[in-house]
mmCIF file of C-alpha atoms in Angstrom:
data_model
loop_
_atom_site.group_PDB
_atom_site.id
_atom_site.type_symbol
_atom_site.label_atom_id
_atom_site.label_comp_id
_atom_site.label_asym_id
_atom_site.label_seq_id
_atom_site.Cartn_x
_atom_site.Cartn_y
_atom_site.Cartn_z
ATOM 1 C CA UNK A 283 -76.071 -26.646 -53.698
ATOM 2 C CA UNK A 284 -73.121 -24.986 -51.980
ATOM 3 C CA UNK A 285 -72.570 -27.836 -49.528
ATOM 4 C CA UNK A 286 -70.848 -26.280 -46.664
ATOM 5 C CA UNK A 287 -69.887 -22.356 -46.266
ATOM 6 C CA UNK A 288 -67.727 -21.474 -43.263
ATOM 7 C CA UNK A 289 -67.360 -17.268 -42.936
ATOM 8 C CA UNK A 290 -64.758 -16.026 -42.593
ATOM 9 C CA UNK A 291 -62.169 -17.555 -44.254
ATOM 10 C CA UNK A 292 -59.241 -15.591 -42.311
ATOM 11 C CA UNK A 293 -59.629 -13.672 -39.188
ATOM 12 C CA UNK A 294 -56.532 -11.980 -37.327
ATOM 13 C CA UNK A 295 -57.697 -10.871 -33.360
ATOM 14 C CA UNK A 296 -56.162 -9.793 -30.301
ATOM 15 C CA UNK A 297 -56.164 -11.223 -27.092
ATOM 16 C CA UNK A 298 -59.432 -10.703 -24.751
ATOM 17 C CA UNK A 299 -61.152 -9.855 -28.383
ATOM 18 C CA UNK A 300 -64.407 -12.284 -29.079
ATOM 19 C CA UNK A 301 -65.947 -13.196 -32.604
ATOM 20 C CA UNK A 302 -67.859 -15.818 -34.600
ATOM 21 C CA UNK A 303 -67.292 -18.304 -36.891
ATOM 22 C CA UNK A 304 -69.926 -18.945 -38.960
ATOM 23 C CA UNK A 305 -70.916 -22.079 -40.774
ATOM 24 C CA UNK A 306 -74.315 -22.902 -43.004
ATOM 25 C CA UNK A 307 -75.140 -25.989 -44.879
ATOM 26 C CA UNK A 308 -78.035 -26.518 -47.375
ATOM 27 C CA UNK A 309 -77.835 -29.747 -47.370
ATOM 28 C CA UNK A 310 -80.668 -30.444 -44.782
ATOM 29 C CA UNK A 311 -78.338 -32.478 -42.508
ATOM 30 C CA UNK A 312 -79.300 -32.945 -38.974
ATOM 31 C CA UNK A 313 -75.176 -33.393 -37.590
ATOM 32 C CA UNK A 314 -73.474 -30.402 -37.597
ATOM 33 C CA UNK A 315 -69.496 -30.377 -35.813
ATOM 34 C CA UNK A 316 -66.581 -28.100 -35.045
ATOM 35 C CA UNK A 317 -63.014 -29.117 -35.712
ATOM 36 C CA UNK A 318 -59.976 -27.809 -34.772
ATOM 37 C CA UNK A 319 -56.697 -28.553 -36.666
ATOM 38 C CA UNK A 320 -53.415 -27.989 -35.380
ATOM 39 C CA UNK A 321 -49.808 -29.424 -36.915
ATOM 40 C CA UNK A 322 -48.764 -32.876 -35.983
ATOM 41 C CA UNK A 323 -52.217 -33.178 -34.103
ATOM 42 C CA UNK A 324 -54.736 -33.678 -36.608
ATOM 43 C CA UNK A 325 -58.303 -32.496 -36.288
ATOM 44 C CA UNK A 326 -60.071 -32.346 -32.847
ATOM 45 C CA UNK A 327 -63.553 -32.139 -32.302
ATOM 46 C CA UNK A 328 -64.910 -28.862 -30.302
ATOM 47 C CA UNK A 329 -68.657 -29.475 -30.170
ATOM 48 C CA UNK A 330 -71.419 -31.135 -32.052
ATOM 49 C CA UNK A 331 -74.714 -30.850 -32.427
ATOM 50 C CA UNK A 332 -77.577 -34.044 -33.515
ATOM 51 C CA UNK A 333 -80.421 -30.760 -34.487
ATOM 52 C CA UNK A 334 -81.813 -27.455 -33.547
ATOM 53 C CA UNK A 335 -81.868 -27.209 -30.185
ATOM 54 C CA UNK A 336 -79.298 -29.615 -29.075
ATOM 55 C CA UNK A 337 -75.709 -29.234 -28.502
ATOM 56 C CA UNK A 338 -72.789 -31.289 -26.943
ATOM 57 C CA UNK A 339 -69.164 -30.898 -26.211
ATOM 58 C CA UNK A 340 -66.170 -32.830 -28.124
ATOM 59 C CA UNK A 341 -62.661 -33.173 -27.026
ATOM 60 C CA UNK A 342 -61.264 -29.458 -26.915
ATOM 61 C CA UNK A 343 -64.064 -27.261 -25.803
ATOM 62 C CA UNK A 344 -62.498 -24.923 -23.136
ATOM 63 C CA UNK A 345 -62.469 -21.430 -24.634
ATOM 64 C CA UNK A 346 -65.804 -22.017 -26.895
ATOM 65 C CA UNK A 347 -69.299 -21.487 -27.029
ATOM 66 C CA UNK A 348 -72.029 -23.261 -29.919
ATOM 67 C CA UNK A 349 -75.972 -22.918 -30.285
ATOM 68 C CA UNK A 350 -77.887 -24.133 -32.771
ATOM 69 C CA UNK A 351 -81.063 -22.625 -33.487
ATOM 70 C CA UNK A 352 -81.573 -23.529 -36.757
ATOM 71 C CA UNK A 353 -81.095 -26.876 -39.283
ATOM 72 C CA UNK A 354 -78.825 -24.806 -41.298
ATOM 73 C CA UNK A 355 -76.295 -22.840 -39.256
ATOM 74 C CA UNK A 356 -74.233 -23.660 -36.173
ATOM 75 C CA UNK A 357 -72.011 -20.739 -35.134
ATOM 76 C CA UNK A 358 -68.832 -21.068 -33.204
ATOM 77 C CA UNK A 359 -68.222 -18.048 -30.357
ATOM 78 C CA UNK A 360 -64.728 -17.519 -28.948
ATOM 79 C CA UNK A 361 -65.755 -15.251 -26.243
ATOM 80 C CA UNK A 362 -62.543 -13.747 -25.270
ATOM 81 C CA UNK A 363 -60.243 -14.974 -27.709
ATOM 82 C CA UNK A 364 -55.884 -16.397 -26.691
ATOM 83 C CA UNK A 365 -52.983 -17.035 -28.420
ATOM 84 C CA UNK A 366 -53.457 -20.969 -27.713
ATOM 85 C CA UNK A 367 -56.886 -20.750 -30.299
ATOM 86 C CA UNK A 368 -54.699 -19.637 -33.265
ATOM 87 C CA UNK A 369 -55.504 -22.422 -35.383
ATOM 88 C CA UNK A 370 -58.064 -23.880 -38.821
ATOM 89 C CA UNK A 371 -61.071 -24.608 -37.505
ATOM 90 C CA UNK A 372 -63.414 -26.722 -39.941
ATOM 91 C CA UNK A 373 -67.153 -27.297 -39.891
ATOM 92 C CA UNK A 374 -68.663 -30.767 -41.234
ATOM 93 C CA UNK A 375 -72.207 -32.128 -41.163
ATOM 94 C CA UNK A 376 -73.392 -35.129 -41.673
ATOM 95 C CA UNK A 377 -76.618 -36.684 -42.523
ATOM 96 C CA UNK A 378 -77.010 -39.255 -40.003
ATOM 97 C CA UNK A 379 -77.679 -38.807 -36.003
ATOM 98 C CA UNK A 380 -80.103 -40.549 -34.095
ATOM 99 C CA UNK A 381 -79.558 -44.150 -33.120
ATOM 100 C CA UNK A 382 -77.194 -44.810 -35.968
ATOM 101 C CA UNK A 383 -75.600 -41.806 -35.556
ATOM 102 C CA UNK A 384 -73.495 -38.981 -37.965
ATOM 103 C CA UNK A 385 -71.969 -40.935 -40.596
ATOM 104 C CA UNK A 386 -69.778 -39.229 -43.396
ATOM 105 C CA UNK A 387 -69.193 -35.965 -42.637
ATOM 106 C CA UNK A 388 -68.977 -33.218 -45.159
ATOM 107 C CA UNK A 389 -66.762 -30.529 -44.762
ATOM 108 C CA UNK A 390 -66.221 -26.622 -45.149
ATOM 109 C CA UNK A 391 -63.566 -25.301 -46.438
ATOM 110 C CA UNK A 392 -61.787 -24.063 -43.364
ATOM 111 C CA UNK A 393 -61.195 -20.702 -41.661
ATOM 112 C CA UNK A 394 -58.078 -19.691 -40.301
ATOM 113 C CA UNK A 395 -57.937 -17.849 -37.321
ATOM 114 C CA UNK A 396 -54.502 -15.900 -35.273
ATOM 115 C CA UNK A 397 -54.514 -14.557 -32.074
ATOM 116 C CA UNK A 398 -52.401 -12.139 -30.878
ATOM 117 C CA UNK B 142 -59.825 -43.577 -24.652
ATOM 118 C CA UNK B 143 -60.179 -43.825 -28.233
ATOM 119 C CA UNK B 144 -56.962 -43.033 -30.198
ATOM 120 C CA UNK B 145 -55.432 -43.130 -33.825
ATOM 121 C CA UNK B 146 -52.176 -42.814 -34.885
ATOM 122 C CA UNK B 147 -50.894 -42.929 -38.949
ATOM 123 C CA UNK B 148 -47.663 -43.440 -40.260
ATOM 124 C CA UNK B 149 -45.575 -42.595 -41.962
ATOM 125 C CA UNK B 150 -46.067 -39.031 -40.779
ATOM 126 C CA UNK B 151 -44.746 -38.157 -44.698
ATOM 127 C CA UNK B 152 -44.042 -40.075 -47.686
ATOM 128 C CA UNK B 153 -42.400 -38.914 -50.837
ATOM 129 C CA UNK B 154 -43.019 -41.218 -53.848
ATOM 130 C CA UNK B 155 -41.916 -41.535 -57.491
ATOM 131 C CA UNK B 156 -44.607 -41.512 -59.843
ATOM 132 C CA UNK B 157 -45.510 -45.322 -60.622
ATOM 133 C CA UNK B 158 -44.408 -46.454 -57.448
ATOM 134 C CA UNK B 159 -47.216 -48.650 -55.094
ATOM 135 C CA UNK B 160 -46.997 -48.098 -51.243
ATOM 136 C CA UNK B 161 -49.439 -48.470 -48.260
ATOM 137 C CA UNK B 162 -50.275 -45.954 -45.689
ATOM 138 C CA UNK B 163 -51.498 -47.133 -42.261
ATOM 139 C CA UNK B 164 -53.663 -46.217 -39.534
ATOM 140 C CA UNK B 165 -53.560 -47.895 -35.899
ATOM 141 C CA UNK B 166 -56.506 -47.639 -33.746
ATOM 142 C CA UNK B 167 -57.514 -48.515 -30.216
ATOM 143 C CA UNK B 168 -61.306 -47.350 -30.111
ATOM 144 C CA UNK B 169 -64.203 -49.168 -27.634
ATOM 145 C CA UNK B 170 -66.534 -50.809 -30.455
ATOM 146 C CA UNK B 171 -65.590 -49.870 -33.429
ATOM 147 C CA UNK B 172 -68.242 -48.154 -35.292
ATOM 148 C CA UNK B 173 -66.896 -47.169 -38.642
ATOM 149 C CA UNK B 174 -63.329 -46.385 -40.074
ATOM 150 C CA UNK B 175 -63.085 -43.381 -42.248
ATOM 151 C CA UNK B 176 -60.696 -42.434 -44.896
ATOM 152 C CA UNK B 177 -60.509 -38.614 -45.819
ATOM 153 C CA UNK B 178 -58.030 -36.840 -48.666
ATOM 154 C CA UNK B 179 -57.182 -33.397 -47.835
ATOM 155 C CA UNK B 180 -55.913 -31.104 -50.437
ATOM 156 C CA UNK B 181 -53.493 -28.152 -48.934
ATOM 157 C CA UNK B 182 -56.386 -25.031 -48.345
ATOM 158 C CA UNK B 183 -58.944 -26.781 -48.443
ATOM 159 C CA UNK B 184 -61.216 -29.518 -45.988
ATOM 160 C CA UNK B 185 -61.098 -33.146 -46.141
ATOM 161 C CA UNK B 186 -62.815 -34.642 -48.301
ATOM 162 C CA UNK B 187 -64.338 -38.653 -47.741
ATOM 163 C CA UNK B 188 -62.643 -41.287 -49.589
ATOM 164 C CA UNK B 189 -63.973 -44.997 -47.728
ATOM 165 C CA UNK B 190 -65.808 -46.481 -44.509
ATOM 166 C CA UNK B 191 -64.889 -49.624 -43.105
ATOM 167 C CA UNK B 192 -67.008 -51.383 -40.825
ATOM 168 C CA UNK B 193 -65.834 -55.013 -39.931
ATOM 169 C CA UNK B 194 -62.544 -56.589 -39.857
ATOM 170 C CA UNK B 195 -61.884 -58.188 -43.508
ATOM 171 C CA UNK B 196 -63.609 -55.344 -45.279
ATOM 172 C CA UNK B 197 -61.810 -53.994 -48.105
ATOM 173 C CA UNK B 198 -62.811 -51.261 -50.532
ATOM 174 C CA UNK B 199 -61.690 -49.801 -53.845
ATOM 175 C CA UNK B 200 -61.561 -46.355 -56.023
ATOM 176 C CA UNK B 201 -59.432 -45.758 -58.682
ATOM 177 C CA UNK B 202 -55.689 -46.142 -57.342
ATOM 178 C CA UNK B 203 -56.888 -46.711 -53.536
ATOM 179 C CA UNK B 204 -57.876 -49.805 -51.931
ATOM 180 C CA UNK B 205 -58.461 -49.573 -48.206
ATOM 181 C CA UNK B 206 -58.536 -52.406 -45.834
ATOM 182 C CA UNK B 207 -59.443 -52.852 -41.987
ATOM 183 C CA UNK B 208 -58.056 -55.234 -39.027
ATOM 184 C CA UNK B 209 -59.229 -55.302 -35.763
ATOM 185 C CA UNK B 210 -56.290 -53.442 -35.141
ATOM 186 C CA UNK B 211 -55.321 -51.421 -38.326
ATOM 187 C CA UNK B 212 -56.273 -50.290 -41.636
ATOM 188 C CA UNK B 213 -54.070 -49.693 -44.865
ATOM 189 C CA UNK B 214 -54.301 -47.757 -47.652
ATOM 190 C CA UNK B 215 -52.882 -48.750 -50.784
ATOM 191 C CA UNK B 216 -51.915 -46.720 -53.098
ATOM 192 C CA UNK B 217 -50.930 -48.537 -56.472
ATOM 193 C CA UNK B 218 -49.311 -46.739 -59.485
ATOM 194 C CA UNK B 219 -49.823 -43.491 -58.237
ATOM 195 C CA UNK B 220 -49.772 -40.386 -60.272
ATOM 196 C CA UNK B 221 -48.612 -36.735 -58.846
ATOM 197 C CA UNK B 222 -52.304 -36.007 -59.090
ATOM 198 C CA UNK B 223 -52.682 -38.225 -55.454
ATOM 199 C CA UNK B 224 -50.406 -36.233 -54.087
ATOM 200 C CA UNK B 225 -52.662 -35.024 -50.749
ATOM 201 C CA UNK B 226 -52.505 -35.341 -46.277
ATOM 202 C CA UNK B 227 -54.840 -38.775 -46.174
ATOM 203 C CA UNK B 228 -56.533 -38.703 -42.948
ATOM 204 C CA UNK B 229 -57.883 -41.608 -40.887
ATOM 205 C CA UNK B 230 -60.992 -41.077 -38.102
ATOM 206 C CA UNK B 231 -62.920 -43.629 -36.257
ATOM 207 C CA UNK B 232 -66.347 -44.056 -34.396
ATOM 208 C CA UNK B 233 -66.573 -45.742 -31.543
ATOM 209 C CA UNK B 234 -69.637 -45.914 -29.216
ATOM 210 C CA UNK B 235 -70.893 -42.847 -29.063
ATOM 211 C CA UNK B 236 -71.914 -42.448 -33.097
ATOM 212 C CA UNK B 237 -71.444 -38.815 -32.754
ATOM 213 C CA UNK B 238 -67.410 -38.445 -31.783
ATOM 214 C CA UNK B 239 -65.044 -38.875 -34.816
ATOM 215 C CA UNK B 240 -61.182 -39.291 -33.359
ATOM 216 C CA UNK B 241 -59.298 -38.484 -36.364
ATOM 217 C CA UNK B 242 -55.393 -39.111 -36.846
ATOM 218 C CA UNK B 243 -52.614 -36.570 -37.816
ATOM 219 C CA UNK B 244 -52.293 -37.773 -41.150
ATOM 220 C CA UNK B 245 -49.766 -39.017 -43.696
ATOM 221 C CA UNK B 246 -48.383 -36.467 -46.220
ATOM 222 C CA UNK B 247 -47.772 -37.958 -49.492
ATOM 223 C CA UNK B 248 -45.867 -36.835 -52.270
ATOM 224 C CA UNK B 249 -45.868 -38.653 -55.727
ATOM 225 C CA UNK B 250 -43.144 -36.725 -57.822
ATOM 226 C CA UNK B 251 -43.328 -37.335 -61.776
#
């Protein structure tokens, strides 16, 4: 049970260059989020998604795209990438959604990105 | 719009030495108050919930505690071993949206 595995754990790009962050749970949970953490501003959510198929937007999502076509994976796409996106961006799941909602959320361990 | 805010933004402790950390809130129906630990590298890990004003809950050296307004976490007789950011997130009405705080540093030197 590896919880949940965010790839890669480092990535260095230029501006106007796009990538993918991924992140997989086995866990079977139907909330999967995006998080951003900058200093002094704590973590902010991107997007969020409740199961396959369905996807929402959090706080910060300018600059970022999500699907989620499976239980286990929700990808994060920086299409063309800028300096302001250097950051740690985290992944958590939950097993809640529905009515009651995500509950405690589970995180990755983190993958640092810098844009040039 | 739902905001936290923790302070001390750092704390530096001597080993032995109780303190509280606190988190302020404003949130439109509070639907859960979450305490995380994060360890430098790594993500945060979940400590407590609090639901309802009066709630109070316990593990090891922590006690956390909820207000309408606030919570507090209490730290008692801590060891360098606790030294961690604690981070503080709430629900509101839409179950889905966590609003997490910037965190207190803390520091327990032997």
């Amino acid at each position: 049970n590896a919880g949940v595995t965010q790839t890669p754990k480092f990535q260095v790009l230029k501006t106007g260059q796009s990538m993918t962050l991924q992140c997989a749970q086995d866990m079977n949970h139907e909330y999967m989020s995006w998080y951003r953490q900058d200093p002094g501003m704590g973590l902010r959510l991107i997007h969020y998604s409740v199961g396959a198929g369905i996807t929402d937007q959090g706080e910060v999502p300018n600059g970022y795209n999500v699907s989620r076509s499976t239980t286990e994976d929700f990808p994060l796409r920086l299409l063309s990438a800028a300096p302001s996106q250097t950051s740690v961006y985290f992944c958590a799941s939950s097993v809640g959604q529905g009515a009651s909602g995500a509950n405690v959320l589970t995180f990755g361990a983190g993958s640092r990105l810098t844009v040039l | 719009e739902d905001q936290v805010t923790q302070s001390p933004e750092a704390l530096r402790l001597q080993e032995g030495e109780s303190s509280s950390l606190n988190c302020s809130y404003t949130v439109s129906g509070l639907r859960g108050l979450f305490w995380y630990r994060q360890d430098p590298g790594k993500g945060p890990e979940f400590l407590f919930t609090l639901y309802s004003a009066g709630e109070e809950k316990e593990k090891e050296r922590l006690k956390a505690t909820l207000t309408k307004k606030e919570s507090f976490l209490h730290i008692t007789a801590p060891k360098p071993e606790d030294s961690a950011t604690y981070l503080c997130a709430v629900r509101g009405y839409n179950f889905n949206k966590f609003y997490f705080g910037s965190g207190t540093k803390l520091n327990v030197k032997p």
